[in-house]
CSV table of C-alpha atoms in Angstrom, one decimal:
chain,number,residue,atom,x,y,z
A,4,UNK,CA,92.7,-7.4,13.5
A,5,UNK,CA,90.4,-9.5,15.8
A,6,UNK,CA,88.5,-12.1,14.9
A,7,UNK,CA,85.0,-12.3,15.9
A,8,UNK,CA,83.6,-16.2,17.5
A,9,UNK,CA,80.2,-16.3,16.5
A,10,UNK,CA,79.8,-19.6,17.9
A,11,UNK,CA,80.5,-17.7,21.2
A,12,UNK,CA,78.2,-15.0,20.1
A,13,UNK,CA,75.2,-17.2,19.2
A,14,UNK,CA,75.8,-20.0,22.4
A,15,UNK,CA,75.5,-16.7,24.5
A,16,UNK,CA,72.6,-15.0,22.7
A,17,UNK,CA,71.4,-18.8,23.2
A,18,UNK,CA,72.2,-18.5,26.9
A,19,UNK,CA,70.4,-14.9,27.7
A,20,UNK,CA,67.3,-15.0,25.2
A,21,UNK,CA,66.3,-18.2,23.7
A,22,UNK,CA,66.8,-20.5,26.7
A,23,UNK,CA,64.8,-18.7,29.3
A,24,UNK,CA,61.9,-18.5,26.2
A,25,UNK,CA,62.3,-22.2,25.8
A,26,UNK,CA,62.1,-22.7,29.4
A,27,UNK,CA,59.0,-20.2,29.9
A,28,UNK,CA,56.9,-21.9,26.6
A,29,UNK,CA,57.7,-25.3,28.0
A,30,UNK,CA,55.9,-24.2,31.8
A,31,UNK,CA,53.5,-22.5,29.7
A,32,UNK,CA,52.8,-25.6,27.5
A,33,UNK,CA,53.0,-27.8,30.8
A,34,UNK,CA,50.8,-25.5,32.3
A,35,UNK,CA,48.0,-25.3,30.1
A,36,UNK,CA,48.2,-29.5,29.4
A,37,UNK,CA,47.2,-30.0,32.9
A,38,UNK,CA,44.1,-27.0,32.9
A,39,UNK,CA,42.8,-29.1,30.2
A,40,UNK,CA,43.3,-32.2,31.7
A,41,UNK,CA,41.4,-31.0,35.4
A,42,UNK,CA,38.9,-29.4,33.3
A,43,UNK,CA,38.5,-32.9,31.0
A,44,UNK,CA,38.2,-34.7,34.2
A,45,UNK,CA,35.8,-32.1,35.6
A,46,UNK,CA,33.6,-32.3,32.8
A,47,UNK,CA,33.4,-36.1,32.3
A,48,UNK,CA,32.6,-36.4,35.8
A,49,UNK,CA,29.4,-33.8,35.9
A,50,UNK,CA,28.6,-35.3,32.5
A,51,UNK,CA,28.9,-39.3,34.0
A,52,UNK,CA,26.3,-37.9,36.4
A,53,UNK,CA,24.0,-35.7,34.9
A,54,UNK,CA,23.9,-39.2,32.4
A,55,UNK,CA,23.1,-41.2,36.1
A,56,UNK,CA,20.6,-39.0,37.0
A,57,UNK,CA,18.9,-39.0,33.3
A,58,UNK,CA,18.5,-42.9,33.8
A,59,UNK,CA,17.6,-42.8,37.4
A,60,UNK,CA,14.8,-40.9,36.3
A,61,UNK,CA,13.9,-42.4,33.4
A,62,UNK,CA,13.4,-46.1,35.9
A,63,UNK,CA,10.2,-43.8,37.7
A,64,UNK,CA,7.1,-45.8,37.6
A,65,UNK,CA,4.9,-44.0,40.4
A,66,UNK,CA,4.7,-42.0,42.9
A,67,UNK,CA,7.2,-43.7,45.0
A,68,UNK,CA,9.4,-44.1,42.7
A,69,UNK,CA,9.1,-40.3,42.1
A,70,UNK,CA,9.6,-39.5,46.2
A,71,UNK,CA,12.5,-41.8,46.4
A,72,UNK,CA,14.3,-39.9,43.0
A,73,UNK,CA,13.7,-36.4,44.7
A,74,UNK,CA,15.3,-37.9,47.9
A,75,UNK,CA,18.6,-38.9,46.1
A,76,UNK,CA,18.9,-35.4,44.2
A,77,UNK,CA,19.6,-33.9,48.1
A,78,UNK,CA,22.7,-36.4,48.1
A,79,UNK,CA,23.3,-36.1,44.6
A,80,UNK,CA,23.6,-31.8,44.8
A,81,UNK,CA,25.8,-32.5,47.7
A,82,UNK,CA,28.2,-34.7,45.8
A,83,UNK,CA,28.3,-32.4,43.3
A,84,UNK,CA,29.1,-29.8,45.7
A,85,UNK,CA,31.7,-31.2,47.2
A,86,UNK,CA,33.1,-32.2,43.6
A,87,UNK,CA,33.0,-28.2,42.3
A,88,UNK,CA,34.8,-27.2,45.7
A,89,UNK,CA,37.8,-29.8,44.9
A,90,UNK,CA,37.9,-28.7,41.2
A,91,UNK,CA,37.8,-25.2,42.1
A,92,UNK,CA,40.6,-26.3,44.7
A,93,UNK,CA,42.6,-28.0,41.7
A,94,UNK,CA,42.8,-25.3,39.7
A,95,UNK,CA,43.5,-23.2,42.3
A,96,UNK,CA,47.0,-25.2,43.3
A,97,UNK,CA,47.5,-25.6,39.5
A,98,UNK,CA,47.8,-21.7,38.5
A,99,UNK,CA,49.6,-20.9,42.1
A,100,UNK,CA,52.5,-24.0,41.2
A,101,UNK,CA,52.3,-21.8,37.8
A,102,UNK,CA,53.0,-19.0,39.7
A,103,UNK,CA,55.8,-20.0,41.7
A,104,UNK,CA,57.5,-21.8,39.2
A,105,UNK,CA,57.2,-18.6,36.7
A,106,UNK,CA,58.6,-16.7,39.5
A,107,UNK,CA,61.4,-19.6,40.2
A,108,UNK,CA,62.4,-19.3,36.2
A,109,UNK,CA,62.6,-15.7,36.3
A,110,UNK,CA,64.6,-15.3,39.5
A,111,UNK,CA,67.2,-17.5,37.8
A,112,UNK,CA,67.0,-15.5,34.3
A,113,UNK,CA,67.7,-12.5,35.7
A,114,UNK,CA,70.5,-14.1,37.7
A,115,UNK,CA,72.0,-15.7,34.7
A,116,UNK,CA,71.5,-12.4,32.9
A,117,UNK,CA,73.3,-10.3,35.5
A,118,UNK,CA,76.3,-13.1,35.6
A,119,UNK,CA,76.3,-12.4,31.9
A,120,UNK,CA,77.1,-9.3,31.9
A,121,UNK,CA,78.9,-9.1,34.7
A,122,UNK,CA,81.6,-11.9,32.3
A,123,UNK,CA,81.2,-9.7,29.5
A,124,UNK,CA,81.9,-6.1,31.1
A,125,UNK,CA,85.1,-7.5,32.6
A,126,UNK,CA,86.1,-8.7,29.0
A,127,UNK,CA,85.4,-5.9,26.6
């Protein structure tokens, strides 16, 4: 009669399931940690100077005080332009390093996988 190793049975069920989900929730985890971080960072920063702005106007006493607020809104929408262009560009590189990596993991799943099998056809 043979005996059955489930240690072998569960380290390789281990090996072609539950480590690549591992793997794939960590990136996922990883992944989603630094979205919300950029978008944190994004949001304090528009918040920061929407707060500026608020006590920029808030200084006006007359009319020149009101010409030389409009003036620095032209600078000010600039900035802010510039800052949503690297933001967009942030997240941009964020999800394509997600993509690559997801691809990278998968690549070496299916790898693994095939190596598997490959083993266990050549013992059964």
């Amino acid at each position: 009669m043979r005996t059955i190793n489930t240690n072998e049975m569960t380290q390789q069920f281990d090996n072609m399931f539950m480590a690549p989900v591992r793997a794939f929730a960590a990136l996922n985890v990883d992944f989603a940690e630094k979205m919300f971080n950029a978008q944190l960072d994004a949001s304090k920063a528009y918040v920061d100077t929407s707060m500026a702005q608020a006590r920029t106007l808030m200084d006006v006493k007359d009319a020149e005080g009101l010409r030389s607020y409009m003036e620095s809104q032209q600078k000010v929408a600039k900035e802010l332009a510039e800052r949503v262009k690297g933001d967009a560009d942030k997240v941009v590189a964020l999800q394509q390093d997600f993509m690559q990596q997801s691809q990278k993991l998968t690549e070496e799943n299916v790898k693994q996988a095939q190596e598997t099998a490959t083993k266990m056809s050549k013992t059964a």
